[in-house]
Tab-separated table of C-alpha atoms in Angstrom:
chain	number	residue	atom	x	y	z
A	1	MET	CA	0.041	0.012	0.018
A	2	LYS	CA	1.427	3.434	-0.965
A	3	LEU	CA	2.193	6.056	1.617
A	4	ASN	CA	-0.392	8.483	0.072
A	5	ASN	CA	-3.250	5.904	0.511
A	6	ILE	CA	-2.269	5.450	4.146
A	7	ILE	CA	-2.284	9.175	4.729
A	8	ASP	CA	-5.714	9.545	3.114
A	9	ARG	CA	-7.053	6.789	5.341
A	10	ILE	CA	-6.068	8.492	8.581
A	11	LYS	CA	-6.512	12.096	7.542
A	12	LEU	CA	-10.276	12.401	8.363
A	13	PRO	CA	-10.271	10.748	11.768
A	14	PHE	CA	-7.042	12.541	12.525
A	15	ARG	CA	-8.774	15.788	12.163
A	16	LYS	CA	-11.792	14.735	14.225
A	17	GLU	CA	-9.796	13.158	17.051
A	18	LYS	CA	-6.452	15.123	16.860
A	19	GLU	CA	-5.888	14.947	20.585
A	20	LEU	CA	-6.456	11.207	20.871
A	21	PHE	CA	-4.120	10.639	17.916
A	22	SER	CA	-1.404	12.791	19.305
A	23	SER	CA	-1.632	11.146	22.726
A	24	LEU	CA	-1.309	7.731	21.273
A	25	TYR	CA	1.566	8.766	18.983
A	26	ALA	CA	3.446	9.997	22.114
A	27	ILE	CA	2.896	6.560	23.756
A	28	LEU	CA	3.341	4.308	20.760
A	29	GLY	CA	5.800	6.203	18.592
A	30	PHE	CA	3.461	5.978	15.500
A	31	TYR	CA	-0.058	6.799	14.595
A	32	PRO	CA	-2.628	4.069	14.763
A	33	ARG	CA	-4.063	2.588	11.600
A	34	ASN	CA	-7.425	1.493	12.897
A	35	ILE	CA	-8.351	3.885	15.771
A	36	GLU	CA	-11.301	1.778	16.849
A	37	TYR	CA	-9.134	-0.911	18.415
A	38	TYR	CA	-7.532	1.756	20.550
A	39	LYS	CA	-10.844	3.387	21.579
A	40	MET	CA	-12.036	0.081	22.791
A	41	ALA	CA	-8.740	-0.463	24.688
A	42	LEU	CA	-9.390	2.785	26.554
A	43	MET	CA	-13.013	2.017	27.402
A	44	HIS	CA	-13.482	0.873	31.099
A	45	LYS	CA	-16.353	-1.463	31.830
A	46	SER	CA	-17.802	1.078	34.278
A	47	ILE	CA	-19.277	3.188	31.413
A	48	ARG	CA	-21.698	0.247	30.803
A	49	LYS	CA	-21.909	0.830	26.964
A	50	ARG	CA	-23.532	-1.753	24.714
A	51	ASN	CA	-23.498	-2.278	20.966
A	52	ASP	CA	-26.687	-2.601	18.745
A	53	LYS	CA	-26.880	-6.327	19.702
A	54	GLY	CA	-26.760	-5.615	23.433
A	55	LYS	CA	-23.268	-6.858	23.971
A	56	PRO	CA	-21.027	-4.810	26.386
A	57	LEU	CA	-18.327	-2.681	24.891
A	58	ASN	CA	-15.268	-2.424	26.986
A	59	ASN	CA	-11.583	-3.222	27.114
A	60	GLU	CA	-11.847	-6.566	28.929
A	61	ARG	CA	-11.436	-8.754	25.856
A	62	LEU	CA	-8.428	-6.739	24.681
A	63	GLU	CA	-7.014	-6.917	28.128
A	64	PHE	CA	-7.154	-10.734	27.908
A	65	LEU	CA	-5.506	-10.637	24.510
A	66	GLY	CA	-2.877	-8.216	25.391
A	67	ASP	CA	-1.941	-10.177	28.539
A	68	ALA	CA	-1.152	-13.266	26.415
A	69	ILE	CA	0.850	-11.220	23.887
A	70	LEU	CA	2.854	-9.423	26.897
A	71	ASP	CA	3.665	-12.898	28.268
A	72	ALA	CA	5.018	-14.127	24.969
A	73	ALA	CA	6.896	-11.005	24.075
A	74	VAL	CA	8.397	-10.369	27.336
A	75	GLY	CA	9.306	-14.003	27.763
A	76	TYR	CA	11.240	-13.793	24.476
A	77	ILE	CA	12.964	-10.608	25.537
A	78	VAL	CA	13.963	-12.000	28.953
A	79	TYR	CA	15.177	-15.315	27.245
A	80	ARG	CA	17.347	-13.398	24.803
A	81	HIS	CA	18.719	-10.851	27.469
A	82	TYR	CA	19.745	-13.480	29.966
A	83	GLU	CA	21.577	-16.171	27.906
A	84	GLY	CA	22.370	-19.275	30.076
A	85	LYS	CA	20.058	-18.380	32.904
A	86	ARG	CA	17.844	-21.181	34.258
A	87	GLU	CA	14.130	-21.394	33.760
A	88	GLY	CA	13.192	-20.377	37.326
A	89	PHE	CA	15.000	-17.224	37.013
A	90	LEU	CA	13.587	-16.345	33.635
A	91	THR	CA	10.100	-17.130	34.797
A	92	ASN	CA	10.496	-14.954	37.905
A	93	THR	CA	11.902	-11.983	35.914
A	94	ARG	CA	9.051	-12.146	33.335
A	95	SER	CA	6.493	-12.229	36.154
A	96	LYS	CA	8.019	-9.089	37.680
A	97	LEU	CA	8.097	-7.236	34.434
A	98	VAL	CA	4.377	-7.971	33.595
A	99	SER	CA	3.173	-7.693	37.156
A	100	ARG	CA	0.125	-5.525	37.976
A	101	GLU	CA	2.423	-3.140	39.986
A	102	THR	CA	4.927	-2.708	37.185
A	103	LEU	CA	2.428	-2.311	34.405
A	104	GLY	CA	0.404	0.150	36.609
A	105	LYS	CA	3.479	2.314	37.238
A	106	VAL	CA	4.447	2.300	33.571
A	107	ALA	CA	0.934	3.203	32.405
A	108	ASN	CA	1.015	6.074	34.980
A	109	GLU	CA	4.243	7.436	33.743
A	110	MET	CA	2.879	7.268	30.146
A	111	GLY	CA	-0.214	9.293	31.164
A	112	LEU	CA	-2.466	6.388	30.039
A	113	GLY	CA	-4.910	6.914	33.048
A	114	SER	CA	-6.022	10.284	31.634
A	115	LEU	CA	-7.066	8.755	28.354
A	116	VAL	CA	-9.214	5.886	29.907
A	117	LEU	CA	-12.914	6.473	29.557
A	118	SER	CA	-14.781	5.628	32.703
A	119	ALA	CA	-18.015	6.548	34.400
A	120	GLY	CA	-17.117	10.148	34.929
A	121	HIS	CA	-14.427	9.498	37.505
A	122	SER	CA	-10.691	9.881	37.212
A	123	THR	CA	-8.592	6.780	37.010
A	124	SER	CA	-5.259	8.340	37.306
A	125	HIS	CA	-4.853	7.105	40.897
A	126	ASN	CA	-5.739	3.530	40.137
A	127	SER	CA	-2.951	1.370	39.090
A	128	TYR	CA	-5.269	-1.527	38.712
A	129	VAL	CA	-7.253	0.205	35.941
A	130	GLU	CA	-4.280	1.693	34.376
A	131	GLY	CA	-2.427	-1.764	34.261
A	132	ASN	CA	-5.532	-3.346	32.692
A	133	ALA	CA	-5.678	-0.441	30.019
A	134	LEU	CA	-2.005	-0.973	29.132
A	135	GLU	CA	-2.606	-4.699	28.558
A	136	ALA	CA	-5.627	-3.836	26.512
A	137	LEU	CA	-3.524	-1.285	24.502
A	138	VAL	CA	-1.125	-4.087	23.694
A	139	GLY	CA	-4.084	-6.181	22.551
A	140	ALA	CA	-5.204	-3.385	20.237
A	141	LEU	CA	-1.588	-2.900	18.874
A	142	TYR	CA	-1.475	-6.615	18.034
A	143	LEU	CA	-4.733	-6.537	16.127
A	144	ASP	CA	-3.579	-3.241	14.461
A	145	ARG	CA	0.023	-3.896	13.569
A	146	GLY	CA	0.852	-7.542	14.667
A	147	TYR	CA	3.179	-9.315	17.002
A	148	GLU	CA	6.418	-7.644	15.844
A	149	ALA	CA	4.969	-4.264	16.627
A	150	CYS	CA	4.065	-5.361	20.149
A	151	LEU	CA	7.611	-6.760	20.629
A	152	GLU	CA	9.232	-3.475	19.439
A	153	PHE	CA	6.757	-1.364	21.485
A	154	PHE	CA	7.674	-3.155	24.699
A	155	GLU	CA	11.406	-3.352	23.999
A	156	LYS	CA	11.892	0.154	22.860
A	157	ARG	CA	9.068	2.290	24.269
A	158	ILE	CA	8.917	0.618	27.814
A	159	LEU	CA	12.168	-1.077	28.643
A	160	GLY	CA	14.163	1.701	26.938
A	161	LYS	CA	12.300	4.437	28.637
A	162	TYR	CA	10.623	3.374	31.829
A	163	ILE	CA	12.080	0.002	33.063
A	164	ASP	CA	15.579	-1.153	33.843
A	165	ILE	CA	15.271	-4.886	33.188
A	166	ASP	CA	18.369	-5.680	35.295
A	167	LYS	CA	17.255	-3.816	38.304
A	168	VAL	CA	13.764	-5.444	38.140
A	169	ALA	CA	15.215	-8.912	37.623
A	170	PHE	CA	17.507	-8.819	40.650
A	171	LYS	CA	15.040	-7.033	42.920
A	172	GLU	CA	13.120	-9.220	45.412
A	173	VAL	CA	9.412	-8.183	45.105
A	174	ASN	CA	7.612	-11.362	46.122
A	175	PHE	CA	7.250	-10.362	49.847
A	176	LYS	CA	4.555	-13.002	50.484
A	177	SER	CA	6.879	-15.778	49.196
A	178	LYS	CA	9.655	-14.399	51.411
A	179	LEU	CA	7.530	-14.272	54.582
A	180	LEU	CA	6.237	-17.739	53.837
A	181	GLU	CA	9.833	-18.947	53.491
A	182	TRP	CA	10.669	-17.418	56.918
A	183	SER	CA	7.611	-18.895	58.570
A	184	GLN	CA	8.342	-22.355	57.307
A	185	LYS	CA	12.020	-22.227	58.256
A	186	ASN	CA	11.005	-21.199	61.845
A	187	ARG	CA	7.881	-23.452	61.804
A	188	VAL	CA	5.660	-20.491	62.680
A	189	ARG	CA	2.064	-20.640	61.526
A	190	MET	CA	1.148	-17.992	59.106
A	191	ASP	CA	-2.283	-16.953	58.004
A	192	PHE	CA	-3.918	-14.036	56.076
A	193	ARG	CA	-7.042	-12.525	57.535
A	194	MET	CA	-9.272	-10.567	55.211
A	195	LEU	CA	-10.537	-7.413	57.126
A	196	LYS	CA	-12.365	-5.600	54.423
A	197	GLN	CA	-13.789	-5.948	50.849
A	198	LYS	CA	-15.458	-3.148	49.053
A	199	LYS	CA	-15.540	-1.261	45.690
A	200	ASP	CA	-14.302	2.168	44.994
A	201	GLU	CA	-16.102	4.926	43.064
A	202	ASN	CA	-15.127	3.385	39.752
A	203	GLY	CA	-16.450	-0.034	40.744
A	204	SER	CA	-12.994	-1.535	41.164
A	205	PRO	CA	-12.686	-3.966	44.120
A	206	ILE	CA	-10.563	-3.114	46.995
A	207	PHE	CA	-9.281	-5.679	49.552
A	208	CYS	CA	-7.568	-5.239	52.831
A	209	PHE	CA	-5.724	-8.315	54.442
A	210	GLN	CA	-3.736	-8.668	57.698
A	211	VAL	CA	-0.851	-11.155	58.395
A	212	VAL	CA	-1.358	-13.338	61.451
A	213	LEU	CA	1.678	-15.154	62.866
A	214	GLU	CA	0.865	-17.821	65.507
A	215	GLY	CA	-2.270	-15.814	66.383
A	216	VAL	CA	-0.290	-12.520	66.763
A	217	ALA	CA	-1.571	-9.721	64.571
A	218	GLY	CA	0.878	-8.537	61.956
A	219	GLU	CA	0.646	-5.648	59.531
A	220	LYS	CA	-2.149	-4.687	57.098
A	221	GLY	CA	-2.262	-4.183	53.380
A	222	THR	CA	-4.734	-2.659	50.998
A	223	GLY	CA	-4.822	-3.126	47.204
A	224	PHE	CA	-7.016	-3.605	44.139
A	225	SER	CA	-6.514	-7.306	44.229
A	226	LYS	CA	-6.171	-9.926	47.047
A	227	LYS	CA	-2.680	-10.708	45.808
A	228	GLU	CA	-1.706	-6.944	45.904
A	229	ALA	CA	-3.109	-6.571	49.411
A	230	GLN	CA	-1.413	-9.684	50.745
A	231	GLN	CA	1.947	-8.605	49.209
A	232	LEU	CA	1.747	-5.262	50.917
A	233	ALA	CA	0.804	-6.738	54.260
A	234	SER	CA	3.713	-9.280	53.822
A	235	LYS	CA	6.117	-6.413	53.044
A	236	GLU	CA	5.110	-4.377	56.158
A	237	THR	CA	5.255	-7.444	58.361
A	238	LEU	CA	8.693	-8.362	57.203
A	239	GLN	CA	9.934	-4.977	57.946
A	240	ARG	CA	8.298	-5.019	61.392
A	241	LEU	CA	10.067	-8.374	62.120
A	242	LYS	CA	13.448	-6.705	61.334
A	243	ARG	CA	12.940	-3.579	63.407
A	244	GLU	CA	10.784	-4.746	66.331
A	245	PRO	CA	12.329	-7.468	68.582
A	246	GLN	CA	9.246	-7.318	70.808
A	247	PHE	CA	7.130	-8.421	67.924
A	248	VAL	CA	9.468	-11.307	67.213
A	249	GLU	CA	9.485	-12.359	70.856
A	250	ALA	CA	5.616	-12.259	70.998
A	251	VAL	CA	5.428	-14.411	67.815
A	252	PHE	CA	7.885	-17.081	69.212
A	253	ALA	CA	6.298	-16.954	72.667
A	254	ALA	CA	2.915	-17.837	71.027
A	255	LYS	CA	4.638	-20.636	69.157
A	256	THR	CA	6.143	-22.112	72.300
A	257	ASN	CA	2.679	-22.104	74.092
A	258	ARG	CA	1.159	-23.834	71.120
A	259	THR	CA	3.973	-26.455	70.729
A	260	GLN	CA	4.077	-27.289	74.467
A	261	MET	CA	0.222	-28.057	74.334
A	262	GLU	CA	0.665	-30.222	71.303
A	263	GLU	CA	3.660	-32.107	72.672
A	264	GLU	CA	2.343	-33.021	76.069
A	265	PRO	CA	2.635	-36.859	76.368
A	266	ALA	CA	-0.487	-38.961	76.701
A	267	VAL	CA	-0.701	-42.214	78.772
A	268	ALA	CA	-2.130	-45.055	76.864
A	269	VAL	CA	-5.730	-45.693	78.096
A	270	PRO	CA	-6.886	-49.349	78.389
A	271	GLU	CA	-9.859	-50.394	76.451
A	272	THR	CA	-13.208	-50.176	78.289
A	273	GLU	CA	-15.337	-52.513	76.152
A	274	ARG	CA	-13.367	-55.671	77.017
A	275	ASP	CA	-12.799	-56.905	80.630
A	276	ILE	CA	-9.157	-57.198	80.540
A	277	PHE	CA	-8.727	-56.875	84.334
A	278	ILE	CA	-10.950	-59.982	84.939
A	279	LYS	CA	-9.239	-62.774	86.918
A	280	GLN	CA	-8.679	-65.769	84.622
A	281	PRO	CA	-10.062	-69.203	85.672
A	282	HIS	CA	-7.894	-72.027	87.093
A	283	GLU	CA	-7.044	-75.121	85.090
A	284	ASP	CA	-9.571	-77.377	86.900
A	285	GLU	CA	-12.280	-74.898	86.421
A	286	GLU	CA	-11.643	-74.918	82.633
A	287	GLN	CA	-12.494	-78.702	82.570
A	288	LYS	CA	-15.981	-78.058	83.859
A	289	PRO	CA	-18.837	-77.642	81.265
A	290	ALA	CA	-19.883	-74.117	80.504
A	291	GLN	CA	-22.833	-72.878	82.321
A	292	LYS	CA	-25.811	-71.728	80.326
A	293	THR	CA	-26.286	-68.776	82.507
A	294	GLN	CA	-23.130	-66.953	83.382
A	295	LYS	CA	-22.883	-65.258	86.657
A	296	PRO	CA	-21.283	-61.875	87.041
A	297	GLN	CA	-17.547	-62.057	87.412
A	298	LYS	CA	-15.604	-60.250	90.108
A	299	GLN	CA	-12.923	-57.822	89.361
A	300	VAL	CA	-9.593	-58.101	91.017
A	301	GLU	CA	-8.765	-55.374	93.401
A	302	VAL	CA	-5.090	-54.418	93.319
A	303	ASP	CA	-3.697	-52.821	96.560
A	304	VAL	CA	-1.192	-50.168	95.631
A	305	ASP	CA	1.387	-49.100	98.153
A	306	ASP	CA	1.251	-45.360	98.454
A	307	ASP	CA	4.932	-45.154	99.164
A	308	ALA	CA	5.842	-47.246	96.043
A	309	ASP	CA	7.664	-45.538	92.997
A	310	PHE	CA	5.624	-45.525	89.845
A	311	ASP	CA	7.313	-46.784	86.613
A	312	LEU	CA	6.835	-44.133	83.992
A	313	SER	CA	9.094	-45.740	81.391
A	314	ASP	CA	5.986	-46.901	79.355
A	315	ILE	CA	4.733	-43.350	78.794
A	316	SER	CA	5.469	-42.406	75.250
A	317	HIS	CA	3.932	-40.909	72.181
A	318	LYS	CA	3.814	-44.205	70.484
A	319	GLU	CA	0.373	-45.716	70.403
A	320	LYS	CA	0.155	-49.267	71.650
A	321	SER	CA	-1.808	-52.062	69.998
A	322	ARG	CA	-4.639	-53.777	71.705
A	323	GLU	CA	-2.593	-57.039	72.153
A	324	GLU	CA	0.231	-55.146	73.841
A	325	ILE	CA	-2.176	-53.465	76.251
A	326	ILE	CA	-3.782	-56.812	77.255
A	327	ALA	CA	-0.342	-58.481	77.655
A	328	GLU	CA	0.881	-55.748	79.902
A	329	ALA	CA	-2.262	-55.765	82.044
A	330	GLU	CA	-2.136	-59.481	82.486
A	331	ALA	CA	1.508	-59.446	83.452
A	332	ALA	CA	0.888	-56.723	85.987
A	333	ALA	CA	-2.058	-58.592	87.449
A	334	TYR	CA	-0.039	-61.867	88.002
A	335	ASP	CA	3.335	-60.353	88.987
A	336	ASP	CA	4.343	-61.725	92.504
């Protein structure tokens, strides 16, 4: 297609939507071919717009597509950038680069939040909405210009301008994993308690979680997803563990109380459904025919010397079998 034809195709919408075209040019580095893809990418679900067939018009489908394209493109960039690195490192680096936090910050730096159409509310403060819009923008770019354009956009317009890939790769951002690793190493019970769940003025969910270590309340975190809230709560709790010895002492004191209760030894209890303490018949009584009506049998009363020492050697955590209990009881009853 000749350059003049391309110019003719974009001339009319450019005049009508000069501001949008200029903003997208500043972000992408070129003018869109099909502006409708990008309009859809910037349309938040809160506006509740529908087409002639009643289907909702928003950026959720493009967000899904862009997320998949980003995974592939960033995966290739990381693979090529870190030659010889193992799969775990590559996966972790890619996850950091396409995380909600990273994409939200990049979108904010780009000014993408001011372009998102929502139900009359500003989205410039909401990294959750901005991150989704960036993914949707990548989906629109893929439909408009193909995979190579997406790869070039992330590599030159994002990595080259907003992100230092090496700093991101070697920075520990998974605070939840770090706190879980610490708790498992020290055998400390860790839980996340959800304190609050609501929606903001744009309809985006907001979650508030608190870390609980051995029943001791840790720090809180609030975010636009459960994962984000738990990450923030974990980060603050890790910092508190480092700077407050009293907090650490409280956690381990609670752990000591729990483990002492769990580790108290239990004495094996004899069965009550069988008469294992009944005196056994003599040999001459065994020769007599069995009576049709059995008389109640008398239990043997064992006198215990109050001054005698008790043998506690048989007290253990190991559960004894029924046969072992009966054998020990019989031996004790007939021991002279």
